Amino acid sequence: MKRTNTLIVLFLCALGIQAQSDYIHGLSVWFDQPTSLKGRSVWYGGRPDLWVGRDKPEWAGEGAYNPDQEWESQSLPIGNGSIGANIMGSLEAERITLNEKTLWRGGPNTEKGAEYYWNVNKESAHLLDDIRQAFLDGDDEKAAKLTRENFNSTASYEYYGEKPFRFGNFTTMGEIYIETGHSMVGLGDYKRILSLDSALAVVQYTKDGVEYERKSFVSYPANVLVMKFSANKPGMQNLTFSYAPNPVSEGTFYHDSYDGFMWKAKLDNNGMQHTVHIKAVAKGGTFKLQKPDKIHIEGADEVCFYVTADTDYKINFDPDFSDPKAYVGVNPDETTARWMKNAVKKGYDELFKEHYADYSALFNRVQLDINPNVPTTLEYPGVASLPTPKRLKSYRTGKPDYGLEELYFQFGRYLLIASSRPGNLPANLQGIWHNNVDGPWRVDYHNNINLQMNYWPACVTNLSECMLPLVDFIRTLIKPGAVTAKSYFGARGWTASISGNIFGFTAPLISQDMSWNFNPMAGPWLATHVWDYYDYTRDEKFLKEVGYDIIKSSAMFAVDYLWKRSDGTYTAAPSTSPEHGPIDQGATFVHGVVREILLDAIAASKVLGVDGKLRKEWNNVLANLVPYCIGRYGQLMEWSKDIDDPKDQHRHVNHLYGLHPGHTISPVTTPELADASKVVLVHRGDGATGWSMGWKLNQWARLHDGNHAYTLFGNLLKNGTLDNLWDTHAPFQIDGNFGGTAGIAEMLMQSHMGFIHLLPALPDMWEEGSVEGLCAKGGFEVDIRWNDGKLVEAVVKSNNGGRCELLYGDYKLTFGTQKGSAYRISTKNGRLTSYKL
Ligand code: FUC
């Protein structure tokens, strides 16, 4: 985005001024066509005719297809990490899907109680010797059979697999309708805009000569969804507000006079209490129709609706396995009443001011400007003023649009702020947004790439506090995960498996398909993020009080899980490469994760000066771990045998874990392994589902091949992105958005190898540009400006003091820094120089 536009928008937003064109010319995702209301009854897989008013849809919406296609591709997502909403912007009625992050079915409070819920792991550890002996005997089929039959659990992943459904699923908080009485006749100038500059959704149109506007945002400080309906003429608001609850919740409407109501309910399967509190405040006009579930206003000048929602869910790091209420906390009537009182007292303007201050303090930390001076004739003329779907369409035909690329990068940051804020759970498979009773993969926490990918952009794009919900989530896994670690592997520490819920579920699922269901590296992989958080922030207090125990116990698990062979070497047996291939006696992916967590644990123990003896053990395992191998095609081998197929284009590129997200393969330190990784990426091709392209983009960037990384980024935008810029697998999955944003940062700056690498993978197409505010490991913030594909200057701000090592091309520079000081870096007389500012 061109900076002048940003400034205008920020200035106008700060003043609370409404200026239609400024929203679309800022960083915005926008549409010029209203959506229909046809997806309104989505709860029976889009078949409202199946609704008979009593049978409850336990299952609706599955696989790659969301029955409400408009919701998926045309809606505008807003959120504050707790409350999520999608603004549909239909004309006759504003339709808003509502979510609260903790509204989940399943858990220990289901019908058969806590002990049943937790009694899910199988005691299989004693079989490891037999499995390993089978590998020694060359009987891989026996090893596979024993693994298949014993390393699953008793928990179904589908509601129809068991009653009660223990694993559960993320579920909708219902839908809001605000009928306007408008028809499409006489409609003009329609726009539905998501302004990333202010985290505000705006719907504008003219009708019979009157300009109408709806503005919506979800405030993090006030925990409320705020919607304002206005027009440029008084008395034009004739609105009927209604709310349709989640059909699997059972409850009662309570009305508050004419202008508000509450829905107090419990989920059918686990009794989770939840409350939605709604209030309307009008300027002028009259409230009519005293109904418990409706608000009707006639002839108002302006109406503000406030909606707040909560559940009784309580995060618990130390659940009592006999207590069905281990995750039950405060009555949501109390919290929502408090939030509502505060919201109404403050009113729209003050709430927006507070929201804007909170949001922009995070969002504005990073600026990206690509080819700001490119002659517009090189870009598609006028592209910047097209609605987003048309921009995407033009981009798909190969026409450059650097503004769209910047927008995609910033959209990932926007989504993270909207779906992951301290005090609530991490972003799930769809962030915080889902429109159905149940959904693909239970809209869960998927631990074999997806949840991890969600957090790749957090620290590097200067949003480290958005990572804290992930750390809290990991803490929920430790106690139950210790049982899982012991049952299946006789191991110390803890681990998780493929799928997580919000009730500490760490076991594998019932399936015997080990390719996905055998995933003991879930725990260690998650724990590497805890070290990353420390490494970026250098928050030693965090490491000491929270982080270290997680990292240490994961490293202990990893060591115990490995098979120590008689020659003293360690290998992962049994193991799998997620979602792909056989049960193996040394999947490269597992070794990659083990290396990473052991290196993290060694570094962490050194920082804190503790656990010297353990550190020795970790170093010894690292030294004796089966090495990475290069196979017959020159490829990095995925399994212990050289069975890779060069035609295999599987979406998971697990064996390159050490290249990315890990750091044990790099063109700088292990050039042969980097070359072998490149062979794998060439074999896998440049296509795939959304998140997979996002992953390969990061991996090409780590190979310092900017042009190839750019190809993957282009393919992600062209083939893995919906009109509203949401990533699609299909269906919508948010991981690809986050992977994409992280990948762009990786193209511009990397810091995983112990030094800050400036412009490591700059594509030729990005001739000129600048990025400000990226974060590097070691506690640095980095601004970079380049021209003609070359570094002009960089500014490194040291937030923590200490030595700074830099690499740019063949130039290296090391210098001491003072906490709080900034240094200008430039190339002069054939070398890199630093100058304290
Ligand atoms: C991983 C992927 C699937 C899907 C699921 C949610 O297991 O392999 O394709 O994205 O997560």
PDB file of C-alpha atoms in Angstrom, residues 679-821:
ATOM      1  CA  VAL A 679      15.482 -31.783  -5.069  1.00  0.00           C
ATOM      2  CA  VAL A 680      12.524 -32.664  -2.830  1.00  0.00           C
ATOM      3  CA  LEU A 681      10.836 -29.333  -3.477  1.00  0.00           C
ATOM      4  CA  VAL A 682      11.323 -29.682  -7.221  1.00  0.00           C
ATOM      5  CA  HIS A 683       9.798 -33.182  -7.082  1.00  0.00           C
ATOM      6  CA  ARG A 684       6.849 -31.997  -5.026  1.00  0.00           C
ATOM      7  CA  GLY A 685       6.062 -29.239  -7.522  1.00  0.00           C
ATOM      8  CA  ASP A 686       4.679 -25.752  -7.098  1.00  0.00           C
ATOM      9  CA  GLY A 687       1.015 -26.608  -6.653  1.00  0.00           C
ATOM     10  CA  ALA A 688      -0.924 -28.157  -3.745  1.00  0.00           C
ATOM     11  CA  THR A 689      -3.595 -27.103  -1.285  1.00  0.00           C
ATOM     12  CA  GLY A 690      -3.466 -23.663   0.351  1.00  0.00           C
ATOM     13  CA  TRP A 691      -1.391 -24.318   3.427  1.00  0.00           C
ATOM     14  CA  SER A 692       0.986 -26.605   1.594  1.00  0.00           C
ATOM     15  CA  MET A 693       1.859 -23.843  -0.868  1.00  0.00           C
ATOM     16  CA  GLY A 694       2.356 -21.614   2.162  1.00  0.00           C
ATOM     17  CA  TRP A 695       4.816 -24.132   3.597  1.00  0.00           C
ATOM     18  CA  LYS A 696       6.753 -24.563   0.358  1.00  0.00           C
ATOM     19  CA  LEU A 697       6.957 -20.782   0.025  1.00  0.00           C
ATOM     20  CA  ASN A 698       8.755 -20.678   3.378  1.00  0.00           C
ATOM     21  CA  GLN A 699      11.014 -23.553   2.394  1.00  0.00           C
ATOM     22  CA  TRP A 700      12.060 -21.976  -0.901  1.00  0.00           C
ATOM     23  CA  ALA A 701      12.775 -18.764   0.994  1.00  0.00           C
ATOM     24  CA  ARG A 702      14.989 -20.729   3.387  1.00  0.00           C
ATOM     25  CA  LEU A 703      16.871 -22.037   0.326  1.00  0.00           C
ATOM     26  CA  HIS A 704      17.449 -18.369  -0.554  1.00  0.00           C
ATOM     27  CA  ASP A 705      15.647 -18.772  -3.845  1.00  0.00           C
ATOM     28  CA  GLY A 706      13.525 -15.640  -3.959  1.00  0.00           C
ATOM     29  CA  ASN A 707      12.148 -16.225  -7.417  1.00  0.00           C
ATOM     30  CA  HIS A 708      10.918 -19.693  -6.596  1.00  0.00           C
ATOM     31  CA  ALA A 709       9.481 -18.514  -3.288  1.00  0.00           C
ATOM     32  CA  TYR A 710       7.659 -15.826  -5.250  1.00  0.00           C
ATOM     33  CA  THR A 711       6.243 -18.468  -7.600  1.00  0.00           C
ATOM     34  CA  LEU A 712       4.799 -20.294  -4.594  1.00  0.00           C
ATOM     35  CA  PHE A 713       3.426 -17.062  -3.158  1.00  0.00           C
ATOM     36  CA  GLY A 714       1.845 -16.294  -6.522  1.00  0.00           C
ATOM     37  CA  ASN A 715       0.325 -19.774  -6.680  1.00  0.00           C
ATOM     38  CA  LEU A 716      -1.045 -19.427  -3.160  1.00  0.00           C
ATOM     39  CA  LEU A 717      -2.751 -16.172  -4.101  1.00  0.00           C
ATOM     40  CA  LYS A 718      -3.953 -17.467  -7.454  1.00  0.00           C
ATOM     41  CA  ASN A 719      -5.043 -20.976  -6.553  1.00  0.00           C
ATOM     42  CA  GLY A 720      -5.415 -21.171  -2.789  1.00  0.00           C
ATOM     43  CA  THR A 721      -7.197 -17.941  -1.937  1.00  0.00           C
ATOM     44  CA  LEU A 722     -10.903 -17.119  -1.784  1.00  0.00           C
ATOM     45  CA  ASP A 723     -12.408 -13.775  -2.777  1.00  0.00           C
ATOM     46  CA  ASN A 724     -12.232 -12.471   0.781  1.00  0.00           C
ATOM     47  CA  LEU A 725      -8.548 -13.495   0.875  1.00  0.00           C
ATOM     48  CA  TRP A 726      -9.178 -16.404   3.191  1.00  0.00           C
ATOM     49  CA  ASP A 727      -6.967 -19.379   2.470  1.00  0.00           C
ATOM     50  CA  THR A 728      -8.648 -22.453   1.050  1.00  0.00           C
ATOM     51  CA  HIS A 729      -7.667 -26.079   1.298  1.00  0.00           C
ATOM     52  CA  ALA A 730     -10.608 -26.494   0.313  1.00  0.00           C
ATOM     53  CA  PRO A 731     -12.489 -25.714   2.591  1.00  0.00           C
ATOM     54  CA  PHE A 732     -11.442 -22.447   4.236  1.00  0.00           C
ATOM     55  CA  GLN A 733      -8.523 -23.100   6.556  1.00  0.00           C
ATOM     56  CA  ILE A 734      -6.708 -20.201   8.128  1.00  0.00           C
ATOM     57  CA  ASP A 735      -3.271 -21.853   8.297  1.00  0.00           C
ATOM     58  CA  GLY A 736      -2.403 -20.928   4.700  1.00  0.00           C
ATOM     59  CA  ASN A 737      -2.973 -17.250   5.412  1.00  0.00           C
ATOM     60  CA  PHE A 738      -0.541 -17.411   8.275  1.00  0.00           C
ATOM     61  CA  GLY A 739       1.966 -19.513   6.351  1.00  0.00           C
ATOM     62  CA  GLY A 740       1.788 -16.999   3.501  1.00  0.00           C
ATOM     63  CA  THR A 741       2.418 -14.011   5.725  1.00  0.00           C
ATOM     64  CA  ALA A 742       5.327 -15.749   7.451  1.00  0.00           C
ATOM     65  CA  GLY A 743       6.788 -16.718   4.081  1.00  0.00           C
ATOM     66  CA  ILE A 744       6.862 -13.128   2.869  1.00  0.00           C
ATOM     67  CA  ALA A 745       8.722 -12.145   6.022  1.00  0.00           C
ATOM     68  CA  GLU A 746      11.168 -15.013   5.389  1.00  0.00           C
ATOM     69  CA  MET A 747      11.842 -13.652   1.903  1.00  0.00           C
ATOM     70  CA  LEU A 748      12.873 -10.310   3.365  1.00  0.00           C
ATOM     71  CA  MET A 749      14.653 -11.250   6.553  1.00  0.00           C
ATOM     72  CA  GLN A 750      15.667 -14.426   8.364  1.00  0.00           C
ATOM     73  CA  SER A 751      17.209 -14.852  11.785  1.00  0.00           C
ATOM     74  CA  HIS A 752      16.985 -18.564  12.576  1.00  0.00           C
ATOM     75  CA  MET A 753      20.689 -19.348  12.036  1.00  0.00           C
ATOM     76  CA  GLY A 754      22.046 -17.103  14.778  1.00  0.00           C
ATOM     77  CA  PHE A 755      22.442 -14.030  12.581  1.00  0.00           C
ATOM     78  CA  ILE A 756      20.146 -11.561  10.878  1.00  0.00           C
ATOM     79  CA  HIS A 757      20.086 -12.254   7.177  1.00  0.00           C
ATOM     80  CA  LEU A 758      18.963  -9.217   5.200  1.00  0.00           C
ATOM     81  CA  LEU A 759      17.045  -9.814   1.973  1.00  0.00           C
ATOM     82  CA  PRO A 760      17.893 -13.534   1.812  1.00  0.00           C
ATOM     83  CA  ALA A 761      15.303 -14.357  -0.856  1.00  0.00           C
ATOM     84  CA  LEU A 762      14.332 -11.185  -2.651  1.00  0.00           C
ATOM     85  CA  PRO A 763      12.592 -11.997  -5.939  1.00  0.00           C
ATOM     86  CA  ASP A 764      13.592 -10.095  -9.073  1.00  0.00           C
ATOM     87  CA  MET A 765      10.049  -8.727  -9.351  1.00  0.00           C
ATOM     88  CA  TRP A 766      10.402  -6.867  -6.067  1.00  0.00           C
ATOM     89  CA  GLU A 767      12.948  -4.427  -7.432  1.00  0.00           C
ATOM     90  CA  GLU A 768      12.420  -1.714  -4.902  1.00  0.00           C
ATOM     91  CA  GLY A 769      10.759  -1.498  -1.535  1.00  0.00           C
ATOM     92  CA  SER A 770      10.930  -1.328   2.196  1.00  0.00           C
ATOM     93  CA  VAL A 771       9.781  -3.211   5.219  1.00  0.00           C
ATOM     94  CA  GLU A 772       9.683  -1.797   8.707  1.00  0.00           C
ATOM     95  CA  GLY A 773       9.284  -3.405  12.083  1.00  0.00           C
ATOM     96  CA  LEU A 774      10.090  -7.070  11.447  1.00  0.00           C
ATOM     97  CA  CYS A 775      11.478  -8.839  14.506  1.00  0.00           C
ATOM     98  CA  ALA A 776      14.606 -10.944  14.576  1.00  0.00           C
ATOM     99  CA  LYS A 777      15.669 -13.521  17.129  1.00  0.00           C
ATOM    100  CA  GLY A 778      17.863 -12.003  19.777  1.00  0.00           C
ATOM    101  CA  GLY A 779      15.479  -9.156  20.549  1.00  0.00           C
ATOM    102  CA  PHE A 780      16.036  -6.976  17.454  1.00  0.00           C
ATOM    103  CA  GLU A 781      13.671  -4.992  15.269  1.00  0.00           C
ATOM    104  CA  VAL A 782      14.674  -4.543  11.681  1.00  0.00           C
ATOM    105  CA  ASP A 783      13.784  -2.040   8.949  1.00  0.00           C
ATOM    106  CA  ILE A 784      15.122  -2.665   5.447  1.00  0.00           C
ATOM    107  CA  ARG A 785      15.109  -0.517   2.349  1.00  0.00           C
ATOM    108  CA  TRP A 786      16.225  -1.797  -1.027  1.00  0.00           C
ATOM    109  CA  ASN A 787      16.435  -0.562  -4.590  1.00  0.00           C
ATOM    110  CA  ASP A 788      17.448  -2.250  -7.834  1.00  0.00           C
ATOM    111  CA  GLY A 789      17.224  -5.485  -5.909  1.00  0.00           C
ATOM    112  CA  LYS A 790      20.014  -4.325  -3.564  1.00  0.00           C
ATOM    113  CA  LEU A 791      20.166  -3.206   0.009  1.00  0.00           C
ATOM    114  CA  VAL A 792      20.092   0.566   0.380  1.00  0.00           C
ATOM    115  CA  GLU A 793      20.127   0.572   4.163  1.00  0.00           C
ATOM    116  CA  ALA A 794      18.760  -1.202   7.182  1.00  0.00           C
ATOM    117  CA  VAL A 795      18.071  -0.042  10.689  1.00  0.00           C
ATOM    118  CA  VAL A 796      18.495  -2.515  13.522  1.00  0.00           C
ATOM    119  CA  LYS A 797      16.967  -1.598  16.852  1.00  0.00           C
ATOM    120  CA  SER A 798      18.258  -3.528  19.811  1.00  0.00           C
ATOM    121  CA  ASN A 799      15.584  -4.203  22.415  1.00  0.00           C
ATOM    122  CA  ASN A 800      17.830  -6.313  24.536  1.00  0.00           C
ATOM    123  CA  GLY A 801      21.436  -5.292  23.978  1.00  0.00           C
ATOM    124  CA  GLY A 802      24.045  -7.908  23.076  1.00  0.00           C
ATOM    125  CA  ARG A 803      25.923  -8.747  19.923  1.00  0.00           C
ATOM    126  CA  CYS A 804      24.290  -8.448  16.571  1.00  0.00           C
ATOM    127  CA  GLU A 805      25.498 -10.542  13.654  1.00  0.00           C
ATOM    128  CA  LEU A 806      24.416  -9.580  10.175  1.00  0.00           C
ATOM    129  CA  LEU A 807      24.646 -11.160   6.777  1.00  0.00           C
ATOM    130  CA  TYR A 808      23.809  -9.533   3.491  1.00  0.00           C
ATOM    131  CA  GLY A 809      24.922 -11.312   0.303  1.00  0.00           C
ATOM    132  CA  ASP A 810      28.565 -12.133   0.999  1.00  0.00           C
ATOM    133  CA  TYR A 811      28.936  -9.352   3.522  1.00  0.00           C
ATOM    134  CA  LYS A 812      29.109 -10.089   7.214  1.00  0.00           C
ATOM    135  CA  LEU A 813      29.178  -7.752  10.158  1.00  0.00           C
ATOM    136  CA  THR A 814      29.216  -8.277  13.902  1.00  0.00           C
ATOM    137  CA  PHE A 815      28.862  -5.452  16.390  1.00  0.00           C
ATOM    138  CA  GLY A 816      27.915  -4.882  20.013  1.00  0.00           C
ATOM    139  CA  THR A 817      24.602  -3.153  20.711  1.00  0.00           C
ATOM    140  CA  GLN A 818      23.147  -1.214  23.579  1.00  0.00           C
ATOM    141  CA  LYS A 819      19.655  -1.963  24.779  1.00  0.00           C
ATOM    142  CA  GLY A 820      17.271   0.603  23.303  1.00  0.00           C
ATOM    143  CA  SER A 821      19.684   1.874  20.654  1.00  0.00           C
TER     144      SER A 821
END
